PDB file of C-alpha atoms in Angstrom:
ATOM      1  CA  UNK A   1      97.278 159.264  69.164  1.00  0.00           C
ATOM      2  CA  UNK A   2      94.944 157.704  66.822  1.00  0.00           C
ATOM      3  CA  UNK A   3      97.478 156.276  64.575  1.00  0.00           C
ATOM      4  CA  UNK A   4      99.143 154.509  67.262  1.00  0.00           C
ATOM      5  CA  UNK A   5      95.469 153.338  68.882  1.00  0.00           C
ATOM      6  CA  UNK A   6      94.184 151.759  65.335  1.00  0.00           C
ATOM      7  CA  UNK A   7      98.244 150.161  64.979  1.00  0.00           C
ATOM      8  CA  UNK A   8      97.498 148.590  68.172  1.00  0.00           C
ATOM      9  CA  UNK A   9      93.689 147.656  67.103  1.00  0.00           C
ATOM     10  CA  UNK A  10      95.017 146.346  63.900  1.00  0.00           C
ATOM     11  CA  UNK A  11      97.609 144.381  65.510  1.00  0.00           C
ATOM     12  CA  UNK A  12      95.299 142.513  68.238  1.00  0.00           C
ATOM     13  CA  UNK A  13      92.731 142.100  65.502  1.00  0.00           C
ATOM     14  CA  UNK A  14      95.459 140.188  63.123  1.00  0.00           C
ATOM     15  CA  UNK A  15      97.514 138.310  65.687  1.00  0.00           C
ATOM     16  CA  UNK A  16      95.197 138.269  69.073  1.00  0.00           C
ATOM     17  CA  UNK A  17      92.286 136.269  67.225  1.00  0.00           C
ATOM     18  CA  UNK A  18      94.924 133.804  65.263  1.00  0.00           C
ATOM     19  CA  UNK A  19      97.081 132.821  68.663  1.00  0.00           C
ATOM     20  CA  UNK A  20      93.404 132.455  70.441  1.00  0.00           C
ATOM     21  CA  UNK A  21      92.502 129.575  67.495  1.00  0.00           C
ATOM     22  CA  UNK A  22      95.850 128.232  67.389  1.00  0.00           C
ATOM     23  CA  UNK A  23      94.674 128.117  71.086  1.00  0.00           C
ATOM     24  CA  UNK A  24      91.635 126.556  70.734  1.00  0.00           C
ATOM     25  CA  UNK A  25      92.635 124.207  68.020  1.00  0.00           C
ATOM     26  CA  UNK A  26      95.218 123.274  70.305  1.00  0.00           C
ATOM     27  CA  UNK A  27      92.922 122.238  73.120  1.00  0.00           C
ATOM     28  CA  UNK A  28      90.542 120.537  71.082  1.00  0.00           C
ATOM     29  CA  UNK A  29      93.518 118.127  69.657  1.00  0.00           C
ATOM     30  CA  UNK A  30      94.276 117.435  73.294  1.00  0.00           C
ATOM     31  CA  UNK A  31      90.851 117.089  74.965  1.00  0.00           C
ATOM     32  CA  UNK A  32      89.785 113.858  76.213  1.00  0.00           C
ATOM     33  CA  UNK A  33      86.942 111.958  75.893  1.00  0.00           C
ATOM     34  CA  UNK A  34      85.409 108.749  77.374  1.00  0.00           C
ATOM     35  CA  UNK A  35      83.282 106.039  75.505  1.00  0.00           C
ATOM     36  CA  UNK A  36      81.350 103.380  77.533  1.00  0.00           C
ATOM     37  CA  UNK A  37      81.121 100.386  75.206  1.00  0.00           C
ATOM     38  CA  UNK A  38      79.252  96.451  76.127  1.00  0.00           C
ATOM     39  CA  UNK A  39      79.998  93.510  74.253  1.00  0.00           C
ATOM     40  CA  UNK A  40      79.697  89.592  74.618  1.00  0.00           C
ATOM     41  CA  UNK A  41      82.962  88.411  76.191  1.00  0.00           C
ATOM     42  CA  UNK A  42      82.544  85.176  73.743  1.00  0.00           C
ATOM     43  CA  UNK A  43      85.600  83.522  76.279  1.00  0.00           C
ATOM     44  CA  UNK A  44      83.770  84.255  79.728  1.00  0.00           C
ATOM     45  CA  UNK A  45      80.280  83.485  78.188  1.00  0.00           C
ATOM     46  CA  UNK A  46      79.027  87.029  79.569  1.00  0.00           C
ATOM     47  CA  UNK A  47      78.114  90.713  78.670  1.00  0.00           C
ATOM     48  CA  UNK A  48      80.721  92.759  79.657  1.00  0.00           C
ATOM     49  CA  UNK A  49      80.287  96.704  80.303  1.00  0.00           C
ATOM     50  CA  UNK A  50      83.550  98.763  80.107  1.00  0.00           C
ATOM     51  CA  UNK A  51      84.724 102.465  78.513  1.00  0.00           C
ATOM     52  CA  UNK A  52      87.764 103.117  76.287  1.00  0.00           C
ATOM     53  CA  UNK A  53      89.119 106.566  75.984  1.00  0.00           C
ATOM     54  CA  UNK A  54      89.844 108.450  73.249  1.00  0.00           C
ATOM     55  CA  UNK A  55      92.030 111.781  72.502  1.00  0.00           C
ATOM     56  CA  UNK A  56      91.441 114.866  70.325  1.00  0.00           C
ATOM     57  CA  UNK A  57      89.267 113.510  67.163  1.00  0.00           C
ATOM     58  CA  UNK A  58      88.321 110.188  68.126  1.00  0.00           C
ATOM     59  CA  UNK A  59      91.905 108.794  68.950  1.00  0.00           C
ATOM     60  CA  UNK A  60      91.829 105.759  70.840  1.00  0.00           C
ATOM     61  CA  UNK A  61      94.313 105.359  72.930  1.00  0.00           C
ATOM     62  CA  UNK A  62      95.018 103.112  76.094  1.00  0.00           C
ATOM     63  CA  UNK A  63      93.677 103.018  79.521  1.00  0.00           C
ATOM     64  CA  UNK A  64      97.700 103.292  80.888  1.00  0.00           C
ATOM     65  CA  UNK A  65      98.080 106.316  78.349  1.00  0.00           C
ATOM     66  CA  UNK A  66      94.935 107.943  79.451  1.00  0.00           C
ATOM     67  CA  UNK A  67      95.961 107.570  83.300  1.00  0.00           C
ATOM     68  CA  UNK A  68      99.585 109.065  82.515  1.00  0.00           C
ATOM     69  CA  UNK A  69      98.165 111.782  80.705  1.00  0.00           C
ATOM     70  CA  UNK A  70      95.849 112.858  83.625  1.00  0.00           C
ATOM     71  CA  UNK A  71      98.441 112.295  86.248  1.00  0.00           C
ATOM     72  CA  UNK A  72      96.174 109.534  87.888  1.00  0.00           C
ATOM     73  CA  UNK A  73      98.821 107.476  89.428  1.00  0.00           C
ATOM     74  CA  UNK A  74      96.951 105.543  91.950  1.00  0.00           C
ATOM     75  CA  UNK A  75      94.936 104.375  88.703  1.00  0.00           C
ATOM     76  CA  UNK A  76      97.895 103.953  86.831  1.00  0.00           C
ATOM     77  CA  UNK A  77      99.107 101.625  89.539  1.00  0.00           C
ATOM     78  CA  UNK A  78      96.096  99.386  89.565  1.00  0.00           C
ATOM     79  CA  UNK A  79      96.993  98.718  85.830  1.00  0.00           C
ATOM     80  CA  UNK A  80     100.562  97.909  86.131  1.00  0.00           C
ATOM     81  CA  UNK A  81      99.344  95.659  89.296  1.00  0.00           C
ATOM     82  CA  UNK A  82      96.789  93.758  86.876  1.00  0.00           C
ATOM     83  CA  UNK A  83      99.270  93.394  83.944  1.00  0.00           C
ATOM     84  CA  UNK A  84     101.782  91.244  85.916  1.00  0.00           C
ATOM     85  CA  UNK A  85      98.881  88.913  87.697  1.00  0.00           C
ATOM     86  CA  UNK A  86      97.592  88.857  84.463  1.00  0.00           C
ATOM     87  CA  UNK A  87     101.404  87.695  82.848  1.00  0.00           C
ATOM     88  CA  UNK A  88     101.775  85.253  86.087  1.00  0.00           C
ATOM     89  CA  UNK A  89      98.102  83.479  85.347  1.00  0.00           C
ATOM     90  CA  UNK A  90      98.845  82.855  82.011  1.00  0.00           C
ATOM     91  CA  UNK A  91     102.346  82.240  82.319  1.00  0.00           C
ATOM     92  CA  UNK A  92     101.062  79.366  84.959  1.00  0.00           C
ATOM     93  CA  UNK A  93      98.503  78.275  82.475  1.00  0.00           C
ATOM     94  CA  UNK A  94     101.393  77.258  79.939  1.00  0.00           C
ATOM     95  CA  UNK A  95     103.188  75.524  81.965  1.00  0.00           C
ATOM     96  CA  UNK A  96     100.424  73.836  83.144  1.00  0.00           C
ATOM     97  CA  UNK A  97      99.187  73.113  79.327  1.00  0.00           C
ATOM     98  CA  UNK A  98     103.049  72.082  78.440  1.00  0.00           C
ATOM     99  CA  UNK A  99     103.777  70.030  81.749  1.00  0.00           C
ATOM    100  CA  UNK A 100     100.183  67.928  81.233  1.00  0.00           C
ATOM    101  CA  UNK A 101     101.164  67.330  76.999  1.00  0.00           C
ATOM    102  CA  UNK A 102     104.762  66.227  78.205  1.00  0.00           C
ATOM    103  CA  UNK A 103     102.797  63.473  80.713  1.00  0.00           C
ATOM    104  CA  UNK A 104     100.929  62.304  78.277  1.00  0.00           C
ATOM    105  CA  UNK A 105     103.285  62.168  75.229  1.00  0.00           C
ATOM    106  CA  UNK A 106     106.044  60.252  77.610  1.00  0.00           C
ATOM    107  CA  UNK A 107     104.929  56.438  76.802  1.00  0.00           C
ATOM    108  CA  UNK A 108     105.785  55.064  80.062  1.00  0.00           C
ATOM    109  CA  UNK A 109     103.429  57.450  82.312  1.00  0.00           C
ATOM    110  CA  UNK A 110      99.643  56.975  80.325  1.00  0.00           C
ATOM    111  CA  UNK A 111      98.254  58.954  83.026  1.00  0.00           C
ATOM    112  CA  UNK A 112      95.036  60.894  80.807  1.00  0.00           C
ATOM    113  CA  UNK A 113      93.937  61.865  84.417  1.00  0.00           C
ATOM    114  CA  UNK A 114      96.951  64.046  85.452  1.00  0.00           C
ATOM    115  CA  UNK A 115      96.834  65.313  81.800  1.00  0.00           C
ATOM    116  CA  UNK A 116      93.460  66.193  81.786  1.00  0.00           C
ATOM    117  CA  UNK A 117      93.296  67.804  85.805  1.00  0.00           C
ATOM    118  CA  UNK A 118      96.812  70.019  83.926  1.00  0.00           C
ATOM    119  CA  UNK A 119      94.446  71.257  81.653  1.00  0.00           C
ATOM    120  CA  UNK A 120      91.107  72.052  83.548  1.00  0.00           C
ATOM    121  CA  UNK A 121      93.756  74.087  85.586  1.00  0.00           C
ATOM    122  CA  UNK A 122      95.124  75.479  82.706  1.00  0.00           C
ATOM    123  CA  UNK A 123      91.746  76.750  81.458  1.00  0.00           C
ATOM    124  CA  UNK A 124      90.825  77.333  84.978  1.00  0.00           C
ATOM    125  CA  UNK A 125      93.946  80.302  85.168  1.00  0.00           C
ATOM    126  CA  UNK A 126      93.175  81.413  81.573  1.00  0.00           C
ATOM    127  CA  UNK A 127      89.420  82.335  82.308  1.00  0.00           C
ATOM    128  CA  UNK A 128      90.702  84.015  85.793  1.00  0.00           C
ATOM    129  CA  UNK A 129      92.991  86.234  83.076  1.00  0.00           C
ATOM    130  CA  UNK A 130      90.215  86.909  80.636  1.00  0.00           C
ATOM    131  CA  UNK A 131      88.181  88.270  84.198  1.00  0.00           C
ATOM    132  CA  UNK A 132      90.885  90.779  84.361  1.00  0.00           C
ATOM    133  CA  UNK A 133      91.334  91.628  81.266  1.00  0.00           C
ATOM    134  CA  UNK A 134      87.525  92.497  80.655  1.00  0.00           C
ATOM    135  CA  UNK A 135      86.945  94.279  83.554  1.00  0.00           C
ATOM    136  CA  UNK A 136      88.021  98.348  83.846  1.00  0.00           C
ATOM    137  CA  UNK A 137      90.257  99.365  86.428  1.00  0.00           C
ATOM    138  CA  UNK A 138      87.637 102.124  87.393  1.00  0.00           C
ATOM    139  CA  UNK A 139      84.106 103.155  86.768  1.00  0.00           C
ATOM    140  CA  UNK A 140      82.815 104.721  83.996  1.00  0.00           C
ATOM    141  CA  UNK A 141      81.864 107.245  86.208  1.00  0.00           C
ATOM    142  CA  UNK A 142      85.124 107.954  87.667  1.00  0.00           C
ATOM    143  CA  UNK A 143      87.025 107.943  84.371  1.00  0.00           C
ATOM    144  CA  UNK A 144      84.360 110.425  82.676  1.00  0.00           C
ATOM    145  CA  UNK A 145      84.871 112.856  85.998  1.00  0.00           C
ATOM    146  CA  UNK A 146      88.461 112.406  85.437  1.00  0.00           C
ATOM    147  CA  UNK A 147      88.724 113.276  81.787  1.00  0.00           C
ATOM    148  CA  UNK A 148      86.526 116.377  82.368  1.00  0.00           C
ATOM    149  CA  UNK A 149      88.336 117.778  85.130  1.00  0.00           C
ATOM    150  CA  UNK A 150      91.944 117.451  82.787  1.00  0.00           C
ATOM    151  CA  UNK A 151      89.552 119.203  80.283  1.00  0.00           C
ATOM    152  CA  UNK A 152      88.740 121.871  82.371  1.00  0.00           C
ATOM    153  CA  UNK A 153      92.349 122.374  83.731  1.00  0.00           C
ATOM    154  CA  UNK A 154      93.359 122.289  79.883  1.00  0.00           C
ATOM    155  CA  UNK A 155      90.876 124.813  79.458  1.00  0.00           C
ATOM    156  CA  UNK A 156      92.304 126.872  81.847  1.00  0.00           C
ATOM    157  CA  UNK A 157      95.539 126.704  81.284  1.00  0.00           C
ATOM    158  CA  UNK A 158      95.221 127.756  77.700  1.00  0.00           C
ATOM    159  CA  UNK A 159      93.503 130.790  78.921  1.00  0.00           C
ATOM    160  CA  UNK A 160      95.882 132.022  81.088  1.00  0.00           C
TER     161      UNK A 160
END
């Protein structure tokens, strides 16, 4: 009886405590983690607040990742939804840029004013794209509650 009660204590005590770290390890390479971050948006002349999240030791990965990872699709929505208004503006500011340089570089228009209203419109869509660009699709708030409730559930799950 003893025998086969220290064979079992020997085997937890060798295998149990090396699958719990392999556990653990396992977790921490997956945990997330959210830094807020401000900085002087040198193109929109203003301080802009905003997070970026990061992955097991310091990874940074991207806002789209971080929202697939967590299963957030409503957020992951919002930044699909800003990429293409953000590829229309500046698609529109090119074309705006390229039709007022074709204006002025035909001789027989010399019409500086078109040219220059082209490009005030131009810059005009390119700061509106810079807006969305700086600014987070969510809080800080609400990305820091999301990451720790996918670190809880991660927690849990490796548990069980």
């Amino acid at each position: 009886m003893y025998r086969y009660l220290s064979l079992f204590l020997f085997i937890y005590l060798v295998f149990g405590q090396s699958s719990n770290q392999k556990a653990n390890t396992q977790n921490d390479n997956n945990k997330l983690s959210i830094i807020e971050y401000s900085k002087f948006n040198w193109r929109l002349f203003k301080k802009i607040q905003s997070w970026y999240p990061t992955i097991g030791d310091g990874n940074k990965i991207s806002m789209k990742e971080f929202f697939i990872i967590t299963e957030s699709n409503e957020e992951r929505n919002l930044i699909t939804q800003n990429e293409k208004n953000i590829i229309k503006l500046m698609t529109m500011a090119a074309l705006s840029t390229a039709a007022g340089l074709v204006l002025i570089l035909t001789p027989e228009t010399e019409e500086w004013g078109v040219y220059l209203g082209l490009v005030i419109i131009s810059e005009w869509l390119m700061i509106r794209a810079n807006t969305i660009i700086s600014k987070p699709v969510i809080s800080y708030e609400s990305a820091k509650n999301i990451a720790d409730q996918y670190n809880k559930n991660l927690h849990l799950k490796n548990q069980n």
